[in-house]
Amino acid sequence: MSTPGPTPVDDPLARERAHLAASRAALRVMREDAESLDIRDVTANWVNAQVLARQIEERIKSLADLAGTPLFFGRLDYLHPPGAERAEGAEGERFYIGRRHVHDAEGDPMVIDWRAPVSQPFYRASGKDPMDVALRRRFGYTGGELTAYEDERLSDPAEPARTSRLLQQEIERPRVGPMRDIVATIQPEQDEIVRSGLGGTVCVQGGPGTGKTAVGLHRVAYLLYAHRERLARSGTLVIGPNRSFLQYIEQVLPALGELTVQQATVDDLVAHVEVRGADDAAAAVVKGDARMAQVLRRALYAHVTLPTEPVVVVRGSRRWRVPAYELEEIVRELLDRDIRYGAAREALPQRIAHAVLVQMERAGEAPDDRVQDAVARTSAVKAAVKAVWPAVDPAKLVLRLLSDADFLAGHAEGILTADEQKAVLWTRPARSVRSAKWSPADAVLIDEAADLIQRTPSLGHVVLDEAQDLSPMQYRAVGRRCTTGSATVLGDLAQGTTPWATRSWREALAHLGKQDAVVEELTAGFRVPADVIAYASRLLPHIAPGLAPVESVRENPGSFEIRAVASAADVVDACRESLRHEGSVGLIAADARVPELAGALTAAGVGYLGPGEETTPGTRLTLVPASLAKGLEYDYVVLDEPRAVVDAEPDERTGLRRLYVCLTRAVSGLLVTHTAPLPEQLA
């Protein structure tokens, strides 16, 4: 590995720095060219002008030269021109691999996008399979300045295989602030998932520190590169477990030049009503069960009644009569077609009107589509549709199910037990949709009902992170958003901390509507130190017996300590010790202990932030409730009172899973403080 030194003309490091400077200058020119575009005379109307202006604005943003973010992180020297015949003596090309494409004034590439096919060997080439690469060069940076490089001569059989020091340094670099991309450190098994096709759904089972979240985000970036026009029309969405998590990951895609991907929680997707209430565990489990979809369907279609009276349409001096038996045939046909309730209701007046037109034609008249539309709008037809197939409001339907014991029993018979029906019924029925204290699970039921009435629009691709904590009904809500698209499902069965946590990925994927998805497993740990993950893995036999433990591949062993303490003041002292190191520090504690620890930190004059709050230069400590720790990472973690973390959950297994999550948030060091005895499963 090279280190900084003299910079003569023939110094390789100096040449690479010169190429970096030239690439930055070329990027500035590309941005200036975009900013100088004049579209006043190239659009036909103001709508097109607005669309084009927005596209140019996004292009300008994507060409930003982000401070501290290297334009390129690697170089490939090919033996032969990629894609060309390997003629003897033909000289290969050199490509710099970076986060986005940069070209010079003549259009020749100075930096190749990491997603381009020619960049793939940077991640997958090896001594056993060099993929026609003579040399792979990695670059080291300090604050955006190129400071080192490291070469691998892949086509040289005498070159010994060795671990890249620069790669290790990048993996182990302190985590200050929000999550960053891993584009310079993607491993072959991760790259295979990232570059999997748009047509298929991929489920990634990955333990703590295996990079599953980063893999999912980079897959979105890759798909947008490979299928930009298609996904621009259909849209992409990243779904996270909570707002803190979304704030933590929100800078990854913009750093890769992707600005159009939406981010949301499941609660955001189903926000049809204001959520002001909460369910106990028993009610939430039943409401989250997939059987509730059957109950809702029964309750909805119970509104359809078979007609017993004919419809008589008056047009001018003539009366046209559609008999009840013919109306019944129309209704039964619509029911048999299994289309959405609302779509069938919209089709019914046209079907009745068509029956009238058939009679008109038999009588010698020549009606056209305008006559059919007019008949469909007559008061007689409207009254018949209202009586036979009435409009239903999804929120009012769910309100009645949860408030009316007889209505629920009539439609849950044979699906829910009497005890389950009792669990979901409100003890204080609400009088209206607006006054009801809806829970998050209720909002999901309303979303299901809304989809039964009117189809939910589908996106092109959805990334679902921390998926192990979703209920079957929540999976269905997400699945509705990608019925005609694909998904990337990310999670860890060992980290499921809800009473309805996923038991198997096959079961979850069935609820999602993606039974044919490929399930991949990541077991190499790049984030958590070996001693820390080994300690946390003691819990696996008790929380997920079938899962293989994560194997840390980090060279830096990190630090790990278990310390008995007497008071909150001792925990504050442990935080001070961790703050002496470079990087971020997380103090994770059971939710009920957070106020006491916050008071102790304030009394000691130690500044801290909450999860999701932006890190400031003088404040590197975050006080994290255990319930919000999932998906977050800190260089150093102080975990307060493991026994309290376990006891805060409704059952021991869920508590141990929550503890497993908290134990595995550290990147460089973990300090466990406790007054009460540690859980026996850690012995």
mmCIF file with all atom_site columns, N, CA and C in Angstrom, residues 196-202 219 461 486-487:
data_model
loop_
_atom_site.group_PDB
_atom_site.id
_atom_site.type_symbol
_atom_site.label_atom_id
_atom_site.label_alt_id
_atom_site.label_comp_id
_atom_site.label_asym_id
_atom_site.label_entity_id
_atom_site.label_seq_id
_atom_site.pdbx_PDB_ins_code
_atom_site.Cartn_x
_atom_site.Cartn_y
_atom_site.Cartn_z
_atom_site.occupancy
_atom_site.B_iso_or_equiv
_atom_site.pdbx_formal_charge
_atom_site.auth_seq_id
_atom_site.auth_comp_id
_atom_site.auth_asym_id
_atom_site.auth_atom_id
_atom_site.pdbx_PDB_model_num
ATOM 1  N N  . SER A 1 196 ? -29.355 -8.281  -8.862  1.00 0.00 ? 196 SER A N  1
ATOM 2  C CA . SER A 1 196 ? -30.408 -9.200  -9.304  1.00 0.00 ? 196 SER A CA 1
ATOM 3  C C  . SER A 1 196 ? -31.483 -8.421  -10.047 1.00 0.00 ? 196 SER A C  1
ATOM 4  N N  . GLY A 1 197 ? -32.173 -9.088  -10.949 1.00 0.00 ? 197 GLY A N  1
ATOM 5  C CA . GLY A 1 197 ? -33.064 -8.415  -11.888 1.00 0.00 ? 197 GLY A CA 1
ATOM 6  C C  . GLY A 1 197 ? -34.298 -7.792  -11.260 1.00 0.00 ? 197 GLY A C  1
ATOM 7  N N  . LEU A 1 198 ? -34.909 -6.898  -12.015 1.00 0.00 ? 198 LEU A N  1
ATOM 8  C CA . LEU A 1 198 ? -36.105 -6.185  -11.557 1.00 0.00 ? 198 LEU A CA 1
ATOM 9  C C  . LEU A 1 198 ? -37.315 -7.108  -11.493 1.00 0.00 ? 198 LEU A C  1
ATOM 10 N N  . GLY A 1 199 ? -37.350 -8.132  -12.330 1.00 0.00 ? 199 GLY A N  1
ATOM 11 C CA . GLY A 1 199 ? -38.542 -8.960  -12.431 1.00 0.00 ? 199 GLY A CA 1
ATOM 12 C C  . GLY A 1 199 ? -38.813 -9.826  -11.224 1.00 0.00 ? 199 GLY A C  1
ATOM 13 N N  . GLY A 1 200 ? -37.795 -10.135 -10.425 1.00 0.00 ? 200 GLY A N  1
ATOM 14 C CA . GLY A 1 200 ? -37.982 -11.053 -9.306  1.00 0.00 ? 200 GLY A CA 1
ATOM 15 C C  . GLY A 1 200 ? -37.873 -10.368 -7.959  1.00 0.00 ? 200 GLY A C  1
ATOM 16 N N  . THR A 1 201 ? -38.568 -10.939 -6.972  1.00 0.00 ? 201 THR A N  1
ATOM 17 C CA . THR A 1 201 ? -38.487 -10.460 -5.591  1.00 0.00 ? 201 THR A CA 1
ATOM 18 C C  . THR A 1 201 ? -37.391 -11.232 -4.860  1.00 0.00 ? 201 THR A C  1
ATOM 19 N N  . VAL A 1 202 ? -36.622 -10.512 -4.058  1.00 0.00 ? 202 VAL A N  1
ATOM 20 C CA . VAL A 1 202 ? -35.526 -11.107 -3.294  1.00 0.00 ? 202 VAL A CA 1
ATOM 21 C C  . VAL A 1 202 ? -35.769 -10.857 -1.812  1.00 0.00 ? 202 VAL A C  1
ATOM 22 N N  . ARG A 1 219 ? -29.473 -1.917  -4.057  1.00 0.00 ? 219 ARG A N  1
ATOM 23 C CA . ARG A 1 219 ? -30.229 -2.591  -5.111  1.00 0.00 ? 219 ARG A CA 1
ATOM 24 C C  . ARG A 1 219 ? -31.204 -1.604  -5.766  1.00 0.00 ? 219 ARG A C  1
ATOM 25 N N  . HIS A 1 461 ? -41.124 -0.977  -7.713  1.00 0.00 ? 461 HIS A N  1
ATOM 26 C CA . HIS A 1 461 ? -40.268 -1.724  -6.790  1.00 0.00 ? 461 HIS A CA 1
ATOM 27 C C  . HIS A 1 461 ? -40.403 -1.147  -5.386  1.00 0.00 ? 461 HIS A C  1
ATOM 28 N N  . SER A 1 486 ? -41.948 -5.567  -8.174  1.00 0.00 ? 486 SER A N  1
ATOM 29 C CA . SER A 1 486 ? -41.152 -6.513  -7.393  1.00 0.00 ? 486 SER A CA 1
ATOM 30 C C  . SER A 1 486 ? -40.774 -5.881  -6.063  1.00 0.00 ? 486 SER A C  1
ATOM 31 N N  . ALA A 1 487 ? -40.137 -6.681  -5.213  1.00 0.00 ? 487 ALA A N  1
ATOM 32 C CA . ALA A 1 487 ? -39.786 -6.192  -3.877  1.00 0.00 ? 487 ALA A CA 1
ATOM 33 C C  . ALA A 1 487 ? -38.441 -6.740  -3.448  1.00 0.00 ? 487 ALA A C  1
#
